[in-house]
PDB file of C-alpha atoms in Angstrom:
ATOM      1  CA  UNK A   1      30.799 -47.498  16.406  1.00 96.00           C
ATOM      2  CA  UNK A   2      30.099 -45.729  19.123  1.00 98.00           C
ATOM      3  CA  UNK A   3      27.984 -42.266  19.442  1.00 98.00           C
ATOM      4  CA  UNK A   4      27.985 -39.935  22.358  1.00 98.00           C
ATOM      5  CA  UNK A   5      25.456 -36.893  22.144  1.00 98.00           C
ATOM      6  CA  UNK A   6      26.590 -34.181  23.973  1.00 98.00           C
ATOM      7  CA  UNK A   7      24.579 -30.669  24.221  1.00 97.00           C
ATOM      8  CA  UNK A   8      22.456 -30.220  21.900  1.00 97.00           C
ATOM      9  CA  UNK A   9      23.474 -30.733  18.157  1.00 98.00           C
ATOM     10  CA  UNK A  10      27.290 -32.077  19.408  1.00 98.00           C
ATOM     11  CA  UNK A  11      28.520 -35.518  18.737  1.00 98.00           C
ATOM     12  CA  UNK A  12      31.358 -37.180  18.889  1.00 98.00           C
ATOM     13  CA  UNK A  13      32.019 -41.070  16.857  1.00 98.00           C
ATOM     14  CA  UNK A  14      34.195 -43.208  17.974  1.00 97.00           C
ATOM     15  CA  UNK A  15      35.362 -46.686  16.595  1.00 97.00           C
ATOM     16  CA  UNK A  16      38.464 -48.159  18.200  1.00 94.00           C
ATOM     17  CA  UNK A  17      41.011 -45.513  17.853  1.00 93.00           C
ATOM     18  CA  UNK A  18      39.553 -43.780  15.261  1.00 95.00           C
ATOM     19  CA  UNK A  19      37.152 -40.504  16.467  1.00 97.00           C
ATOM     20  CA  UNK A  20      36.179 -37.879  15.002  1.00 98.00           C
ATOM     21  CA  UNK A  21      33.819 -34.728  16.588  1.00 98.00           C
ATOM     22  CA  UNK A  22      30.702 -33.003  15.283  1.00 98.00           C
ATOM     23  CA  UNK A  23      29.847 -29.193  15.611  1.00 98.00           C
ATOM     24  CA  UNK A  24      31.024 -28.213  18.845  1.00 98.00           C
ATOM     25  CA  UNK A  25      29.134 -25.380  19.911  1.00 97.00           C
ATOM     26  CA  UNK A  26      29.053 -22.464  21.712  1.00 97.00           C
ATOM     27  CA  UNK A  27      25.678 -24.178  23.666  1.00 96.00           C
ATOM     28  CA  UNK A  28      27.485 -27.209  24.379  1.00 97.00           C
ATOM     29  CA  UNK A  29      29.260 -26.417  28.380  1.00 96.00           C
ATOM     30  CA  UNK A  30      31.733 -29.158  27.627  1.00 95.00           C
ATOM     31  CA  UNK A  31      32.677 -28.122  24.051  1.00 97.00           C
ATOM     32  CA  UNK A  32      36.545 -26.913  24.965  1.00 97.00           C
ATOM     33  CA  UNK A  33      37.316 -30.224  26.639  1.00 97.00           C
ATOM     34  CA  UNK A  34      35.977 -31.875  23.654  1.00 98.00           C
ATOM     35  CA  UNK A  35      37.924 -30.426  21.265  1.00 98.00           C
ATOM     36  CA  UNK A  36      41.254 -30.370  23.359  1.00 96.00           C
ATOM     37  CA  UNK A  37      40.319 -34.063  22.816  1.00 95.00           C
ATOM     38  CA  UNK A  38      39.826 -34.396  19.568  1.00 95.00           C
ATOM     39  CA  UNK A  39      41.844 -34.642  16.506  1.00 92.00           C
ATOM     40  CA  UNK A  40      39.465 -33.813  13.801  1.00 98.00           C
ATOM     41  CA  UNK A  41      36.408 -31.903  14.147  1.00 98.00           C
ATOM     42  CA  UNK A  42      33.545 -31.063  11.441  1.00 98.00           C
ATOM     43  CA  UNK A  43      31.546 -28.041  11.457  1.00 98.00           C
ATOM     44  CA  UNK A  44      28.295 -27.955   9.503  1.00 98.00           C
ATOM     45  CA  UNK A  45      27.970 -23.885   9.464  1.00 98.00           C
ATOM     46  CA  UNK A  46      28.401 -21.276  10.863  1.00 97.00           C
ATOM     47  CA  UNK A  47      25.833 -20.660  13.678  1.00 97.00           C
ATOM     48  CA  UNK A  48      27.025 -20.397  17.104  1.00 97.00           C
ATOM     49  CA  UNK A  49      25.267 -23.219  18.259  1.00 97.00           C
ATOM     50  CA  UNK A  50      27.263 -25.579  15.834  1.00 98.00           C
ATOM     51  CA  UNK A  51      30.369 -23.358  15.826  1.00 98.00           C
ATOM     52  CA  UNK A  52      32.378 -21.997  18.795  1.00 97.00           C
ATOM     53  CA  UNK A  53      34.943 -19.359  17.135  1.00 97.00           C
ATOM     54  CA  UNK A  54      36.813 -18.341  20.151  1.00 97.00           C
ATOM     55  CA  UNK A  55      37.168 -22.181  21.376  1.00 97.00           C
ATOM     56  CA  UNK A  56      38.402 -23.446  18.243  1.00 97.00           C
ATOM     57  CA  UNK A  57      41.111 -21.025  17.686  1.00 97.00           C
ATOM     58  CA  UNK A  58      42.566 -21.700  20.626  1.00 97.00           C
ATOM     59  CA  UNK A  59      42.346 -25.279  19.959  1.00 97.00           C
ATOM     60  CA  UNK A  60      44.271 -25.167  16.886  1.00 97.00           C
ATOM     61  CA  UNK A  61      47.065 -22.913  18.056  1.00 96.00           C
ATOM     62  CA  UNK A  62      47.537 -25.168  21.139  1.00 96.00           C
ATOM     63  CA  UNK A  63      46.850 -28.844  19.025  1.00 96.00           C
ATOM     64  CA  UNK A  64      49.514 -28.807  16.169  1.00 96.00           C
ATOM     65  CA  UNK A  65      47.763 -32.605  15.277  1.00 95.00           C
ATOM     66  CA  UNK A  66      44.057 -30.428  15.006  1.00 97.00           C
ATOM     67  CA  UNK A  67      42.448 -30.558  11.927  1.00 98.00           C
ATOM     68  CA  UNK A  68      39.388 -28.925  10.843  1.00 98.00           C
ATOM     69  CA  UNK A  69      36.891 -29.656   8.190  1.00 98.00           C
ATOM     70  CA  UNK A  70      34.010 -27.057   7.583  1.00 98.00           C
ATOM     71  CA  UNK A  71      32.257 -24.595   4.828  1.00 98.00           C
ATOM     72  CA  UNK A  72      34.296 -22.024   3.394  1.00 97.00           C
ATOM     73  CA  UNK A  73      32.233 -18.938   5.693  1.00 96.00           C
ATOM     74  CA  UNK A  74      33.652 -21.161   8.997  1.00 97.00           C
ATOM     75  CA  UNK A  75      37.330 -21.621   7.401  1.00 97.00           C
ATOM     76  CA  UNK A  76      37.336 -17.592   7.104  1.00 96.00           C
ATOM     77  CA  UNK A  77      36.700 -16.727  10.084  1.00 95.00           C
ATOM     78  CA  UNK A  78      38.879 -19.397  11.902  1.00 96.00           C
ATOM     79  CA  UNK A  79      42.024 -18.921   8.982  1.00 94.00           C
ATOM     80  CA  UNK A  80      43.524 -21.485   7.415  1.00 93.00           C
ATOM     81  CA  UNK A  81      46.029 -22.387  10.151  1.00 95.00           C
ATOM     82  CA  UNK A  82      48.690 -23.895   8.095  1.00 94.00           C
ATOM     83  CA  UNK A  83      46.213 -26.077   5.698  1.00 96.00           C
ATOM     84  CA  UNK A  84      44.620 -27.394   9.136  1.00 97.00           C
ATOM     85  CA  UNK A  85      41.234 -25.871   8.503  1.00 98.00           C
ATOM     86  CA  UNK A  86      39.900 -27.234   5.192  1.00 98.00           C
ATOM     87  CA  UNK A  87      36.600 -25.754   3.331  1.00 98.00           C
ATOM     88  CA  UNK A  88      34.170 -28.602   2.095  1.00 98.00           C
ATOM     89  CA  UNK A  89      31.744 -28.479  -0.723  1.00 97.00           C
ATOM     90  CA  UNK A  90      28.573 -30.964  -1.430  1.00 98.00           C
ATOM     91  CA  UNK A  91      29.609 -33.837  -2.901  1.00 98.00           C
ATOM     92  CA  UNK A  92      33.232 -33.770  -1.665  1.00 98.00           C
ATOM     93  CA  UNK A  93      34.572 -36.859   0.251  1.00 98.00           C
ATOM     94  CA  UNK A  94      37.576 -36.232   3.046  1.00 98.00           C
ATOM     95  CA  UNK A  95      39.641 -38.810   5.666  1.00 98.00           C
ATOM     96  CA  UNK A  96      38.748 -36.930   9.101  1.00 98.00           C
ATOM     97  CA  UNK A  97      39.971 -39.096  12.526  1.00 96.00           C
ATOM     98  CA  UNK A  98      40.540 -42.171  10.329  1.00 96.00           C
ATOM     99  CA  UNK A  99      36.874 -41.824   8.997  1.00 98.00           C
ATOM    100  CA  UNK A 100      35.141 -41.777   5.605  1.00 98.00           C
ATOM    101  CA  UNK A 101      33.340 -38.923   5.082  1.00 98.00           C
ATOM    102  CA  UNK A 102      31.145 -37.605   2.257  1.00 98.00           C
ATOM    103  CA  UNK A 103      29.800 -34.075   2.360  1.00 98.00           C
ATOM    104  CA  UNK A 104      26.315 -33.311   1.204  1.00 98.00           C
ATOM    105  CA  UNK A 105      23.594 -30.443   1.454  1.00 94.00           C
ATOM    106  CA  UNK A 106      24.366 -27.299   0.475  1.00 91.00           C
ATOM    107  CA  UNK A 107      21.606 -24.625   2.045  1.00 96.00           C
ATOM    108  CA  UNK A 108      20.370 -23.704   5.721  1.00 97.00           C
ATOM    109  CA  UNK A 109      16.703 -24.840   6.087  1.00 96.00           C
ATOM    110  CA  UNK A 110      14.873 -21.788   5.444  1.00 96.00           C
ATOM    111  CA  UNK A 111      13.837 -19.787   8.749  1.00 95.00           C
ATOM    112  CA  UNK A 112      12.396 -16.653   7.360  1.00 96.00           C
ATOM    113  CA  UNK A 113      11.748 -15.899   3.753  1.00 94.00           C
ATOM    114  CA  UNK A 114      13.216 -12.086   5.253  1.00 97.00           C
ATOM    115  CA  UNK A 115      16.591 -13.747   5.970  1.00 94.00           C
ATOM    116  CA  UNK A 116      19.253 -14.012   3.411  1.00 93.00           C
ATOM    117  CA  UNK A 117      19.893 -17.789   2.362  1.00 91.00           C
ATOM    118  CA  UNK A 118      23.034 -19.547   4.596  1.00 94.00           C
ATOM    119  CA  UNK A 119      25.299 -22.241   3.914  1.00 96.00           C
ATOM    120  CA  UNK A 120      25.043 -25.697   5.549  1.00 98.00           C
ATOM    121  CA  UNK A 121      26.651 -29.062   5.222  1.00 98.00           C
ATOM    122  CA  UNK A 122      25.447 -32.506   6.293  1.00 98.00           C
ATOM    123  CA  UNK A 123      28.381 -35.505   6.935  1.00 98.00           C
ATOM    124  CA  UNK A 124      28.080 -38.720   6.228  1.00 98.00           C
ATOM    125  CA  UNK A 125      30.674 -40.459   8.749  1.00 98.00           C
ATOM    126  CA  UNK A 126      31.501 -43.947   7.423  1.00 98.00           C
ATOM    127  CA  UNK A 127      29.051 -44.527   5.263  1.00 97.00           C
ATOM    128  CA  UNK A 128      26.747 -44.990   8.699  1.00 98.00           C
ATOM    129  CA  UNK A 129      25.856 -41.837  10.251  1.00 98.00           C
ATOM    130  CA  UNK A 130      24.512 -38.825   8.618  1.00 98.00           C
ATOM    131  CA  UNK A 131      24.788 -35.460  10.644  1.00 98.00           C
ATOM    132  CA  UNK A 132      22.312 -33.148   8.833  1.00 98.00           C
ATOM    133  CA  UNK A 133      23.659 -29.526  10.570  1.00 98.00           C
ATOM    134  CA  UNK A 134      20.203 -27.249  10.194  1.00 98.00           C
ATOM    135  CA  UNK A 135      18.906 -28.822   7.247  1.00 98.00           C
ATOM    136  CA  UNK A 136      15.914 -32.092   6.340  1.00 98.00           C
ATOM    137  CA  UNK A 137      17.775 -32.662   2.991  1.00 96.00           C
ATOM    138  CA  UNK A 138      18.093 -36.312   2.257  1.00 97.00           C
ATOM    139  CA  UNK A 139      21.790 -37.257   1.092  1.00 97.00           C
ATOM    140  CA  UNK A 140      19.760 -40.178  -1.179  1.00 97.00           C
ATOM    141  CA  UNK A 141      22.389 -42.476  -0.227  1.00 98.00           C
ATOM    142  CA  UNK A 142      21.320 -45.030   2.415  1.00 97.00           C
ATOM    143  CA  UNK A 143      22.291 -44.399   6.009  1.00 98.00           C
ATOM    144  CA  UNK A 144      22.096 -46.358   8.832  1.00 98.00           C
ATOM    145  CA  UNK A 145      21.775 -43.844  11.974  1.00 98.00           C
ATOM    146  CA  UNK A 146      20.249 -40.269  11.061  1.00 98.00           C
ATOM    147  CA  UNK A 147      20.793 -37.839  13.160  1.00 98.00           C
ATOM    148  CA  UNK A 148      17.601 -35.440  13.324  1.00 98.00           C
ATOM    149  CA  UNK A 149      17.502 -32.312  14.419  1.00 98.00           C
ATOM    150  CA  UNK A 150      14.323 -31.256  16.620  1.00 98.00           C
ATOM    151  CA  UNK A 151      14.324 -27.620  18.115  1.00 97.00           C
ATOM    152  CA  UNK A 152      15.066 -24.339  16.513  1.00 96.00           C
ATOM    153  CA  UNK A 153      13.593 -21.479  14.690  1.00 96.00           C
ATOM    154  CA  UNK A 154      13.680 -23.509  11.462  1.00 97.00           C
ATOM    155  CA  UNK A 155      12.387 -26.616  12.804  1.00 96.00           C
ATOM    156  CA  UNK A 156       8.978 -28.202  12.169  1.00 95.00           C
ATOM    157  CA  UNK A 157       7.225 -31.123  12.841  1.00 96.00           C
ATOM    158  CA  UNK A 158       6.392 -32.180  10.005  1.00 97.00           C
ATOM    159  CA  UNK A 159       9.289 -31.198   7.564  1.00 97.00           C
ATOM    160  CA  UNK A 160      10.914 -33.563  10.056  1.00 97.00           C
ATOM    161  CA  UNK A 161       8.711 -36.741   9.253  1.00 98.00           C
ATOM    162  CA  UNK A 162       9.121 -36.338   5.786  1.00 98.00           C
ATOM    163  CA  UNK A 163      12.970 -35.831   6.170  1.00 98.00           C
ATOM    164  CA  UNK A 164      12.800 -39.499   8.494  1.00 98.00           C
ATOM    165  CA  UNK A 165      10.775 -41.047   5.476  1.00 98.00           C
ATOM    166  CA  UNK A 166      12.679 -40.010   2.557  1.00 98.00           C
ATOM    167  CA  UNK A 167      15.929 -41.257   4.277  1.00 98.00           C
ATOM    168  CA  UNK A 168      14.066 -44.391   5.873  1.00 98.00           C
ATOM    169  CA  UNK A 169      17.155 -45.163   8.340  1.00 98.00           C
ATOM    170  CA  UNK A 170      17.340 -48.262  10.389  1.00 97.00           C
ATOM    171  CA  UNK A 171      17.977 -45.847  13.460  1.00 98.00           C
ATOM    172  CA  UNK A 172      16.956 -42.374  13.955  1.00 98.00           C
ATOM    173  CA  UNK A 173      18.437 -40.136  16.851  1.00 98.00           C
ATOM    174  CA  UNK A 174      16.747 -36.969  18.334  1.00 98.00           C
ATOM    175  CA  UNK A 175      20.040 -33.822  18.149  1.00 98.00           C
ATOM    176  CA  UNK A 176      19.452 -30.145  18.217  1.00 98.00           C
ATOM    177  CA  UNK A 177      17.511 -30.610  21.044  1.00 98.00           C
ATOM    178  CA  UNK A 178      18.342 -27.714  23.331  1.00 97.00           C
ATOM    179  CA  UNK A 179      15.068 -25.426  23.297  1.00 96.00           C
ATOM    180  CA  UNK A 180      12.427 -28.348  23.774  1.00 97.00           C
ATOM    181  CA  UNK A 181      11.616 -29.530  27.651  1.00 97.00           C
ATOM    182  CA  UNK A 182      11.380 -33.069  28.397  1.00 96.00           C
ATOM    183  CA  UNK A 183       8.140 -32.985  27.536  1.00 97.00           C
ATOM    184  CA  UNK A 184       8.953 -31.452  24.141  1.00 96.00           C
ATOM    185  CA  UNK A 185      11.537 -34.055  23.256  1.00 96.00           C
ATOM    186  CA  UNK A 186       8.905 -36.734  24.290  1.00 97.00           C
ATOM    187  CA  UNK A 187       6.153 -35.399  21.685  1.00 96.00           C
ATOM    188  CA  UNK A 188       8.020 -35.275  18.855  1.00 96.00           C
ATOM    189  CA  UNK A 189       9.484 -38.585  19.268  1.00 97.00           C
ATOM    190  CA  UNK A 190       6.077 -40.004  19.885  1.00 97.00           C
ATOM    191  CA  UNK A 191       4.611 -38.289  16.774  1.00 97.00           C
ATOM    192  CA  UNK A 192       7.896 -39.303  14.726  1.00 97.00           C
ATOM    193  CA  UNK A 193       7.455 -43.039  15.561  1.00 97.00           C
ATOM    194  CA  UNK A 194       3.730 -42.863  14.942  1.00 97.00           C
ATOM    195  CA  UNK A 195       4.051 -41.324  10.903  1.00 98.00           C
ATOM    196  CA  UNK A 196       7.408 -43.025   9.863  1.00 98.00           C
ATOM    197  CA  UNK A 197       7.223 -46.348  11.708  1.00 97.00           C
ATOM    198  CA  UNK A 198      11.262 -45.460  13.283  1.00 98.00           C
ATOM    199  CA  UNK A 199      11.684 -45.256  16.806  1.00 97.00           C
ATOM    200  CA  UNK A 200      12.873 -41.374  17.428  1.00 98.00           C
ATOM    201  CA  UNK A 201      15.334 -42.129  19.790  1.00 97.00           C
ATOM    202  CA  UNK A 202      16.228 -39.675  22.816  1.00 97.00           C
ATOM    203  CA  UNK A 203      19.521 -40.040  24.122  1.00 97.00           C
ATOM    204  CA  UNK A 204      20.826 -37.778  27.500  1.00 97.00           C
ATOM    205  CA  UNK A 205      23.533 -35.256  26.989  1.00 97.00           C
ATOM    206  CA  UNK A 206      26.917 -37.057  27.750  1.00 97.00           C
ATOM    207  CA  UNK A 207      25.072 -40.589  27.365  1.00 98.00           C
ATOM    208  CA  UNK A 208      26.573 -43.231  24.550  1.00 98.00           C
ATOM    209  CA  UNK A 209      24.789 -45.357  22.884  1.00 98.00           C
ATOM    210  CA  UNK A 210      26.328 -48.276  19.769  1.00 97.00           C
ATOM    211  CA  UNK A 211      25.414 -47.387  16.310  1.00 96.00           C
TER     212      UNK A 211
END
C-alpha cells in the first residue's frame, strides 16, 4: 500500500486501483484536486482542518461516483446527497475505494474542560493503517502504520507517547503537523523514538512513502 501525506492531517491510500482519501481539509492547498480525484473520502469530524464544507459539496454535485463516509454532525451539514454521504458510528465496518474499514473512537481529545465535548472518529483502512482524526484513543486492535497526530490545541507530548505505546505499531507516521516548524516536527519525533522505542517518522507534504 501506498501512503501519500499531504498538508497536514490529509492522506490519501492507495493499493493498485483501489484508493481511498482521508480528511481533506480546509488547510490542505491541494484538497479540491484531491477530492475531484477521489472516489471515496473519510472525514473524521468536523473541524475545518479535517473537513472542507464548501469543497466537498461541490465535489459531490459534480462526481455522481463520490461517496462520503463521516460522523453524523459532517453528513448534516454536507446532506445526504442521494445516500452518497453516509454517517459512521464506533464500531461500524464500511467498503470505502475497495477498502476495509472499521470505525473506532468516539470523542474529540479534550482541549478545554470550558469547551463542550465533540465527536471524532478514527479509521482503520485495511486492517493496516489507523487514522486517529484529533484523538490518542487506541482502537486495541493491532495496526501496522499509526498515523499520529502532533500539533494542535489538544496536542501534548506526552499523551502522544502513551497513545504510540498502547498501540505499539510496527510504523508510526508524524500527521497533523501544520503548526510545528521544522524544528518542532524534529523534537517530537526525537522524544517519540526515545520513550516508545518506534521511529516517529516525518514524511514531506506531497511525499509517498510504502506502508
Amino acid at each position: 500500500m501506498e501512503l501519500t501525506k499531504h498538508t497536514h492531517a490529509t492522506v490519501v491510500l492507495r493499493d493498485g486501483d483501489r484508493s481511498v482519501l482521508l480528511d481533506p481539509g480546509a488547510y490542505t492547498p491541494a484538497s479540491a484536486d484531491l477530492v475531484a480525484a477521489a472516489d471515496a473520502v473519510l472525514v473524521t469530524h468536523d473541524h475545518p482542518d479535517h473537513f472542507d464544507a464548501e469543497v466537498l459539496s461541490a465535489a459531490l454535485d459534480a462526481q455522481p461516483e463520490l461517496r462520503v463516509w463521516a460522523p453524523a454532525s459532517v453528513v448534516d451539514a454536507l446532506g445526504a446527497h442521494d445516500g452518497r454521504v453516509v454517517a459512521v458510528s464506533p464500531g461500524d465496518t464500511i467498503t470505502a475505494g475497495g477498502f476495509e474499514v472499521r470505525v473506532f473512537g468516539g470523542d474529540h481529545a479534550v482541549i478545554h474542560a470550558d469547551l463542550p465535548p465533540m465527536t471524532n472518529v478514527g479509521f482503520l483502512v485495511d486492517g493496516r493503517v489507523f487514522h486517529p482524526g484529533d484523538a490518542y484513543s487506541a482502537p486495541g486492535v493491532p495496526v501496522e502504520t499509526l498515523l499520529v497526530p502532533t500539533s494542535g490545541p489538544w496536542a501534548k507530548l506526552g499523551e502522544l507517547v502513551d497513545f504510540v505505546r498502547a498501540v505499539q505499531p510496527t510504523r508510526a507516521v508524524q500527521i497533523h503537523d501544520l503548526m510545528l516548524s521544522e524544528v518542532g516536527k524534529g523534537s517530537f519525533a526525537q522524544f517519540a523514538g526515545q520513550l516508545t522505542g518506534i521511529d516517529l517518522v516525518t514524511v514531506a507534504d506531497g511525499e509517498t512513502i510504502t506502508v
